[in-house]
Structures are given as C-alpha cells and as structure tokens.
C-alpha cells in the first residue's frame, strides 16, 4: 500500500456530536457506526465502529478517587460491552461478555459505574468479540488524574494503533477470523497512526516539558519506539508509577494493551526535527508522531523529574512463600498442540483446528467452567508462564496488577500486561485482593479468540 506523507490530509475526521443530556441522565458512551478518514487524503474514507463517532473514542478524564459513570448505548448491529483496561474495578463492571456480564444487544444500553482507586494512563475497549470490535475502532483513552499532577507544561495522550485497510475501497480488510493470522503473530495493519491519524503532529517549543502517555491499542503489533530531538524518562508503566524515573536510553518496547508514561523535554532547536519514531517491518525507523519545534520555552532544559505520587496498594508481599501455578503458553503455527481441553472435551490438534482453536493455556483452550485457579481474598499468588510457542504473547490479568518476579527473586514494576517472548519463562506475582472472576489472556486479540484465554476466581 503506497502512502504519501502529506502535511495536509484532505479528509475530515469525524467530530463528536453534542447531545442535549437530561440532568438525571448518565453521561453516554455510544457505540456507533461511523465513517472516518484514516488513510491519507485521496484514498477513500473507512467505515468504522466508533465510540461517539471518533477513532479513537473520546479521551475520558476523571479524578483519582472519583466515580466514573457511563451509559453504553449500543447502536451497532452486533452485541458489545466495554472493558476498562487496567482499572482495579468492581468485577461486575469489568465488561467481559460471557464472564462478568451479558453482551449488550443492539439497541440496548448498560450502565457502568465504578470507583477509580488509581491515578494513571488506562484505556477502554470492547470486550465482546474484541478481535474484530477493537480492530474496527472500539477503543479510547481513560486518564485518571493525580490530585497533584507532575510539573510539566503539557499532557499529551498518544494512542498508537495500526489498521489493515484495503487502499482501493477504504474498507477494513475483513479477515479477522483468518486461521493464518490467528495461528501466527496476529493481525498487523498496513497503516500505523496516532490518535486516529497516520500523520499525527504536535508543535512544541525548545526545552518545553511534556508528559506523554503512550497507549498501544493495536490488535497484535508490538511497537519498538525511539525518541528523536527529545530526551526523557519513563515514569509509569500500565498506569502505575515507577519508584524512580528511568532515563530513556534505548528503544522503548510497547506490547499490545501496554501503556507507558514518559516525561519528555524537547531538546531540538526551532526548525530541527523531533518526534516519536517506530521500527517498521523493514527495520527502518519511521515517523509515528512528528513534533515541529517552534520557539523556545526556556533557555535550559530542566533536571530529572520527581517520581509520580504512588497509588494505594502497590506492594506485593509474601511472594517467596506463595504457591506457584504453572501456566505454559502452548500451540500456534509450527508447534501445534498434541491435545487440549475445549468446551469440556479433550481434543486433538486437528479437531482443535477445525474449531478455530490454535492455542492453549496449561492445556485448556478458551474459557472453561472451572477457573485456572481459585484464590482466597488477600492471598498472594504466583503464575509461571513458560512460552512454549514460537510467538511473543502479551499476557494481561484483569482486576489486579502484578509484578514480574525475576530469577533472583527481585520484583519488577507493578503492571497489568507483560510481554513473554518465545522460549522465555516469566513469573508474575500479585495479591488477590479483588473478589470476582478475572480474565487472564493474551492481548494479541486473535490469540485470545482462538484459545489463549482463561480466568481465575478470587473468593
Ligand atoms: Cu498471544
């Protein structure tokens, strides 16, 4: 697909339509078919599934400790539901169709209302047939603000995505269920962009300080990212503050569903190039977000930033004494499965393939009636994932954050999604302090739909 980079995109991005709301009404989040100019001007516009007419959906901002209320209105022709990714949420509000709620039928609504215990960068997305619904556009940023925000000049949300578009028609290439994609790395788009634009650009001044909130909302693409004309520190991962800001010295890796907060200083002078680059498949660095430097905010850059204020309940205690649950990641192209349990039956590889199941977690393909584990509230648990496949997987736990326990017993940062590379063993440890049924799945959404989904119960 040939894409020219143009300063001006002729297509009009869709804008949210203001709706008169009754005072007693809950604020709406409408799942809606829309048409958006994702490809450069001159290429056709793309019919999408949106929240409130835009790709991505509106940035929802709320204060830490407050309650978020949204009435999902489903005006699509398919059932849907909303998952509030990374929020340590009431189980009934987690949005997982078939586990925590029934999918909302066309024409109906569902009221989401929940407390926001943690500040940070989160996102929301469809969790009904998410492989297709997220790819068609059903996602948006969810920003929970600290009472005392860090000292920055600006706060920018960069939702990074890719889309698989037929350049002749503008339509999404409709092969979400293709075995080739689901049994391999997943659906990788042919157009990469930020906040719904292939040519996203910001303007900034030299020595201006920005908080940049990166969110990977792609179905399967692992982004390698690099700063140009900018210098910065990592200050949070998956919403949760790091104890100490870490200088960015190398390529940043952001797996599907992961977030990273950076505090970035513009070091390029006026007229010099600056921006965020991504590693393309041909190993070249390409511009993902262009920063045009115009003027000067200060004569010298500032020093290292302070850490963000901590969120509550960030400690994971009693890890060394906690029992270890083995959850090997299995299957996929080139490796396959001898057998796995699917819908209560032990099936061989050929039977699994016929049912569209290419992957398994600890011998189980897809959700079973019984959870992978039942944990008592307050218990510390460890789950060891050995990746026996030849593909990377971004493993996400709902409802609770975890820390990676390294081989030497030290704990990594608190997060909700971890990238497990082929032949790698990663152990996560968490306090099971949130009661309910919590999904544990790969966030390569094609993998999740074809076996890599399980759940744990906290009683
Ligand atoms: Cu996977």
XYZ file of C-alpha atoms and ligand atoms in Angstrom:
460
model
C 0.000 0.000 0.000
C 1.514 3.278 -1.087
C 1.073 6.081 1.402
C 2.408 9.516 0.801
C 3.135 11.718 3.758
C 1.318 14.992 3.363
C 1.203 17.998 5.586
C -2.484 18.324 4.995
C -4.964 15.497 4.992
C -7.957 16.396 2.856
C -10.367 14.085 4.670
C -12.400 15.408 7.539
C -12.004 13.491 10.756
C -15.336 12.790 12.362
C -16.239 15.051 15.270
C -18.327 14.150 18.276
C -21.851 15.499 18.080
C -23.048 17.291 21.158
C -26.223 15.800 22.559
C -28.522 17.511 24.978
C -28.361 15.440 28.157
C -31.084 15.370 30.747
C -29.790 16.345 34.162
C -30.677 12.969 35.631
C -29.104 11.090 32.761
C -25.818 9.308 32.983
C -23.211 10.531 30.503
C -23.385 8.438 27.339
C -20.790 6.430 25.544
C -22.354 5.436 22.244
C -21.066 2.513 20.207
C -21.842 3.691 16.722
C -21.055 3.009 13.093
C -19.264 5.981 11.548
C -17.026 6.868 8.637
C -13.573 8.250 9.311
C -10.703 9.349 7.080
C -7.935 7.076 8.360
C -5.983 6.788 5.108
C -4.353 9.868 3.563
C -6.482 12.264 1.533
C -7.147 10.883 -1.929
C -7.827 7.410 -0.520
C -11.393 6.504 0.426
C -12.705 7.046 3.945
C -13.156 3.996 6.179
C -16.399 2.749 7.705
C -15.600 2.029 11.366
C -17.220 1.097 14.644
C -16.653 4.001 16.989
C -17.366 5.342 20.424
C -19.065 8.705 19.985
C -18.234 8.945 16.256
C -14.452 9.180 16.606
C -11.387 6.936 16.212
C -10.188 6.512 18.873
C -13.141 7.241 21.150
C -13.166 10.358 23.320
C -10.414 10.750 25.922
C -12.198 10.204 29.225
C -10.579 12.097 32.104
C -11.537 11.736 35.746
C -10.010 12.449 39.135
C -8.395 9.708 41.200
C -10.791 8.566 43.899
C -13.878 9.714 41.998
C -16.541 7.526 40.401
C -16.820 7.091 36.663
C -20.269 6.668 35.186
C -21.023 5.967 31.559
C -24.126 4.549 29.919
C -23.027 2.399 26.994
C -25.635 2.838 24.243
C -25.243 0.125 21.679
C -26.426 1.391 18.296
C -24.336 -1.189 16.414
C -25.921 -4.205 14.741
C -23.912 -6.568 16.955
C -23.781 -7.076 20.733
C -20.941 -5.363 22.581
C -19.558 -4.474 26.039
C -16.836 -2.208 27.453
C -13.757 -3.271 29.410
C -11.959 -0.578 31.428
C -8.446 -1.867 30.966
C -6.157 -1.678 33.990
C -8.705 -0.259 36.406
C -8.795 -2.225 39.673
C -12.538 -2.339 39.267
C -15.648 -3.950 40.737
C -15.927 -7.286 38.977
C -19.467 -6.635 37.727
C -18.184 -3.572 35.819
C -15.260 -5.326 34.091
C -17.148 -5.677 30.809
C -16.165 -9.209 29.839
C -19.088 -10.671 27.909
C -19.716 -14.245 28.970
C -17.855 -13.907 32.279
C -18.842 -10.717 34.131
C -21.890 -9.627 32.141
C -24.017 -10.486 29.154
C -23.129 -8.648 25.976
C -25.388 -5.648 25.400
C -27.722 -6.403 22.464
C -28.205 -3.920 19.611
C -30.460 -1.062 20.651
C -29.911 -1.607 24.357
C -27.760 0.046 26.990
C -25.681 -0.866 30.036
C -24.733 1.410 32.920
C -21.104 1.294 34.006
C -20.411 2.978 37.350
C -17.310 2.336 39.406
C -14.695 3.859 41.654
C -11.265 4.867 40.390
C -8.690 3.917 43.023
C -5.582 4.615 40.959
C -4.251 7.557 39.006
C -2.597 6.872 35.670
C -2.979 6.032 31.999
C -5.631 3.439 31.219
C -7.893 2.705 28.277
C -11.273 1.285 27.467
C -12.198 -1.081 24.675
C -14.801 -3.569 23.522
C -14.661 -6.966 25.218
C -17.179 -8.840 23.087
C -15.610 -10.420 20.008
C -12.800 -7.992 20.695
C -10.596 -9.352 17.928
C -12.973 -7.730 15.439
C -14.511 -4.930 17.508
C -11.235 -3.397 18.679
C -9.798 -3.664 15.149
C -12.838 -1.804 13.810
C -12.193 1.049 16.214
C -13.842 0.432 19.585
C -11.234 1.807 21.958
C -10.321 5.050 23.706
C -8.026 6.509 26.369
C -9.008 6.675 30.038
C -6.902 9.112 32.045
C -7.157 9.195 35.822
C -5.609 12.355 37.154
C -3.464 12.695 40.262
C -4.595 15.237 42.860
C -1.131 16.777 42.431
C -0.020 16.304 38.835
C 3.677 16.385 37.906
C 5.316 19.648 36.942
C 5.021 19.621 33.136
C 3.990 22.199 30.557
C 1.605 19.863 28.729
C -0.050 16.478 28.980
C -0.409 14.588 25.688
C -2.182 11.268 25.115
C -0.800 9.264 22.180
C -2.944 6.272 21.329
C -0.886 4.175 18.953
C -2.664 1.818 16.602
C -2.480 0.121 13.255
C -5.228 -0.563 10.767
C -5.489 -3.103 7.975
C -7.164 -1.203 5.157
C -7.801 -2.003 1.502
C -6.456 1.144 -0.202
C -8.846 0.772 -3.135
C -12.034 0.724 -1.084
C -11.009 2.197 2.274
C -12.635 -0.811 3.949
C -11.015 -2.756 6.729
C -9.739 -5.998 5.260
C -12.335 -8.272 6.719
C -10.336 -11.372 7.565
C -10.453 -11.161 11.327
C -11.103 -14.887 11.593
C -8.409 -15.963 9.112
C -6.579 -19.022 10.519
C -3.300 -17.738 9.049
C -3.457 -14.604 11.221
C -4.828 -16.210 14.344
C -2.357 -19.104 14.407
C 0.618 -16.829 13.697
C 1.523 -13.395 15.086
C -1.963 -11.912 14.721
C -3.353 -9.094 12.622
C -0.763 -6.479 11.719
C -2.065 -3.359 9.977
C -0.702 -1.705 6.845
C -1.263 1.802 8.190
C 0.153 2.989 11.506
C -1.056 6.063 13.317
C -1.601 8.025 16.490
C -4.970 9.235 17.762
C -6.636 8.116 14.534
C -4.197 9.920 12.224
C -1.414 8.496 10.085
C 0.215 11.970 10.083
C -0.124 12.920 13.728
C 1.784 16.047 14.599
C 2.349 18.236 17.589
C 4.049 21.549 17.859
C 6.282 22.330 20.820
C 8.922 24.774 21.955
C 12.545 24.049 22.716
C 13.001 22.975 26.359
C 9.285 22.517 26.819
C 8.422 19.625 29.149
C 5.665 17.218 28.117
C 4.036 14.301 29.807
C 3.474 11.788 27.031
C 1.037 8.961 27.693
C 1.641 6.139 25.218
C -1.096 3.528 24.772
C -0.768 0.591 22.367
C -4.298 -0.158 21.182
C -3.232 -2.331 18.223
C -4.574 -5.866 17.879
C -1.191 -7.555 17.740
C 1.640 -5.183 16.817
C 4.482 -4.816 19.298
C 5.827 -1.305 18.849
C 9.547 -0.534 19.052
C 9.756 3.219 19.672
C 12.512 5.809 19.722
C 12.678 9.485 20.652
C 14.247 11.970 18.267
C 15.078 15.524 19.319
C 13.550 14.680 22.685
C 15.029 13.401 25.900
C 13.007 11.778 28.592
C 12.284 9.492 31.488
C 9.856 6.632 31.972
C 7.678 7.497 34.951
C 4.873 4.905 34.834
C 4.024 1.555 33.256
C 0.442 0.359 32.746
C -0.773 3.293 34.818
C 1.370 2.556 37.857
C 4.157 4.978 38.857
C 7.753 3.765 38.882
C 9.599 4.270 42.176
C 12.290 6.198 40.334
C 12.005 7.799 36.888
C 14.177 5.874 34.416
C 16.056 7.787 31.711
C 15.141 6.680 28.189
C 18.393 5.473 26.667
C 17.249 2.774 24.306
C 14.379 1.513 22.171
C 11.087 1.506 24.071
C 9.010 -1.637 23.654
C 5.251 -1.365 23.938
C 3.241 -4.573 23.536
C -0.491 -4.577 22.756
C -2.523 -3.069 25.648
C 0.569 -1.787 27.456
C 0.940 1.861 28.448
C 3.988 3.926 29.238
C 4.083 7.436 30.689
C 7.106 9.493 29.738
C 8.209 12.904 30.881
C 9.941 14.358 27.881
C 11.964 17.535 27.272
C 12.217 18.985 23.784
C 15.951 19.316 23.100
C 15.717 20.065 19.370
C 16.016 23.727 18.450
C 13.497 25.571 16.301
C 13.485 24.093 12.819
C 15.213 20.863 13.844
C 13.364 17.569 13.625
C 11.823 15.961 16.659
C 9.272 13.278 17.278
C 8.440 9.715 18.110
C 9.700 7.068 15.683
C 8.672 3.446 15.297
C 10.561 0.462 13.934
C 8.905 -0.662 10.705
C 8.948 -4.257 9.468
C 11.872 -3.466 7.125
C 13.967 -2.373 10.125
C 13.837 1.301 9.217
C 12.732 3.957 11.687
C 9.652 5.869 10.558
C 7.878 8.869 11.972
C 4.926 7.987 14.175
C 4.328 11.434 15.669
C 6.052 14.486 14.309
C 6.964 17.304 16.695
C 7.605 20.631 14.993
C 9.743 22.852 17.172
C 8.682 26.450 17.136
C 10.244 28.921 19.573
C 11.739 28.342 22.964
C 10.060 27.695 26.318
C 13.176 28.135 28.473
C 16.863 28.769 27.947
C 17.975 25.470 29.517
C 16.307 22.061 29.963
C 15.088 21.071 33.401
C 16.650 18.392 35.526
C 15.355 14.875 36.186
C 11.671 14.777 37.157
C 10.331 13.671 40.508
C 8.555 10.304 40.644
C 4.783 10.397 40.257
C 2.826 10.090 43.510
C 2.297 6.458 44.454
C -1.037 4.731 44.073
C -2.536 2.781 47.001
C -1.861 -0.943 47.437
C 1.205 -1.149 45.243
C 3.090 -3.648 47.413
C 3.106 -7.332 46.555
C 4.040 -9.066 49.804
C 4.829 -12.654 50.746
C 5.922 -13.597 47.238
C 8.695 -16.050 48.101
C 6.353 -18.168 50.233
C 3.462 -18.053 47.751
C 2.485 -21.152 45.779
C 3.439 -21.227 42.100
C 0.873 -22.056 39.482
C 2.243 -23.322 36.186
C 0.611 -21.859 33.088
C 2.570 -22.804 29.961
C 1.664 -20.914 26.782
C 1.104 -23.517 24.103
C 0.248 -24.073 20.462
C 0.260 -21.915 17.362
C 1.732 -22.438 13.935
C 4.873 -24.587 13.696
C 4.402 -26.034 17.177
C 0.738 -27.016 17.435
C -0.787 -28.930 20.323
C -0.966 -32.641 20.905
C -4.292 -32.065 22.609
C -6.143 -29.540 24.717
C -9.436 -29.288 26.555
C -12.048 -27.225 24.745
C -15.651 -26.905 25.943
C -15.057 -29.725 28.407
C -13.706 -32.173 25.815
C -10.157 -33.345 25.252
C -9.456 -32.746 21.554
C -6.517 -33.474 19.282
C -4.793 -30.816 17.141
C -6.849 -31.479 14.025
C -10.118 -31.228 15.951
C -8.953 -28.055 17.664
C -8.022 -26.506 14.306
C -11.480 -27.358 12.967
C -12.949 -25.420 15.885
C -10.653 -22.465 15.308
C -8.583 -23.148 18.434
C -4.837 -22.921 17.852
C -3.588 -22.068 21.320
C -3.912 -23.215 24.917
C -3.002 -22.062 28.395
C -1.948 -25.001 30.575
C -3.756 -27.476 28.326
C -7.010 -25.525 28.202
C -8.237 -23.771 25.047
C -10.638 -20.939 25.804
C -12.795 -20.392 28.864
C -13.834 -23.464 30.798
C -16.423 -23.822 33.516
C -13.703 -24.107 36.127
C -11.094 -21.403 36.642
C -7.369 -21.894 36.219
C -7.111 -21.162 39.944
C -9.322 -20.259 42.876
C -7.660 -17.849 45.278
C -8.741 -16.588 48.676
C -9.101 -12.882 49.004
C -5.849 -11.347 50.195
C -3.738 -14.336 49.172
C -0.512 -13.777 47.241
C -0.208 -15.897 44.112
C 2.478 -16.615 41.541
C 1.818 -17.707 37.987
C 4.709 -19.021 35.923
C 4.236 -18.678 32.169
C 6.646 -20.636 30.035
C 6.256 -19.680 26.410
C 6.389 -22.976 24.514
C 5.286 -21.302 21.271
C 7.422 -19.517 18.701
C 5.477 -16.254 19.027
C 5.534 -13.485 21.630
C 2.428 -13.044 23.784
C 1.235 -10.036 25.799
C -0.387 -11.595 28.858
C -2.988 -9.465 30.624
C -4.612 -10.027 34.006
C -7.891 -8.240 34.711
C -8.780 -6.599 38.006
C -5.364 -6.694 39.686
C -1.863 -5.565 38.817
C 1.151 -7.850 39.248
C 4.906 -7.666 39.468
C 7.278 -9.823 37.468
C 9.378 -11.916 39.832
C 12.849 -12.146 38.377
C 15.065 -15.219 38.630
C 16.950 -13.682 41.562
C 13.672 -13.163 43.434
C 13.566 -9.394 42.926
C 10.262 -7.874 41.860
C 9.761 -5.690 38.802
C 7.393 -2.744 38.399
C 3.668 -3.116 39.005
C 1.807 -3.653 35.745
C -1.170 -5.382 34.118
C 0.226 -6.683 30.828
C 3.567 -8.430 30.323
C 5.267 -9.429 27.089
C 6.511 -13.020 27.161
C 8.962 -13.807 24.377
C 9.339 -17.268 22.777
C 11.136 -19.796 24.988
C 11.056 -17.305 27.841
C 9.713 -18.060 31.321
C 8.064 -15.160 33.129
C 6.675 -15.380 36.604
C 4.088 -12.887 37.785
C 3.166 -12.306 41.429
C 0.117 -10.471 42.742
C -2.090 -10.044 45.761
C -5.532 -11.471 45.006
C -7.285 -8.606 46.769
C -10.156 -8.074 44.337
C -13.008 -10.601 44.543
C -14.629 -11.960 41.397
C -13.984 -13.708 38.117
C -10.951 -12.273 36.377
C -9.822 -12.968 32.870
C -6.202 -13.855 32.196
C -5.472 -13.792 28.481
C -3.174 -12.910 25.658
C -3.786 -9.389 24.337
C -2.867 -10.394 20.813
C -6.608 -10.439 20.238
C -6.572 -13.149 17.577
C -4.749 -15.414 20.020
C -7.251 -14.650 22.777
C -10.095 -15.582 20.414
C -8.526 -18.898 19.488
C -7.552 -20.405 22.795
C -5.359 -18.071 24.862
C -7.993 -17.065 27.386
C -8.523 -18.400 30.887
C -9.796 -16.997 34.170
C -9.116 -17.025 37.860
C -11.552 -16.823 40.713
C -10.966 -14.729 43.820
C -13.402 -15.609 46.621
Cu -0.603 -14.419 22.153
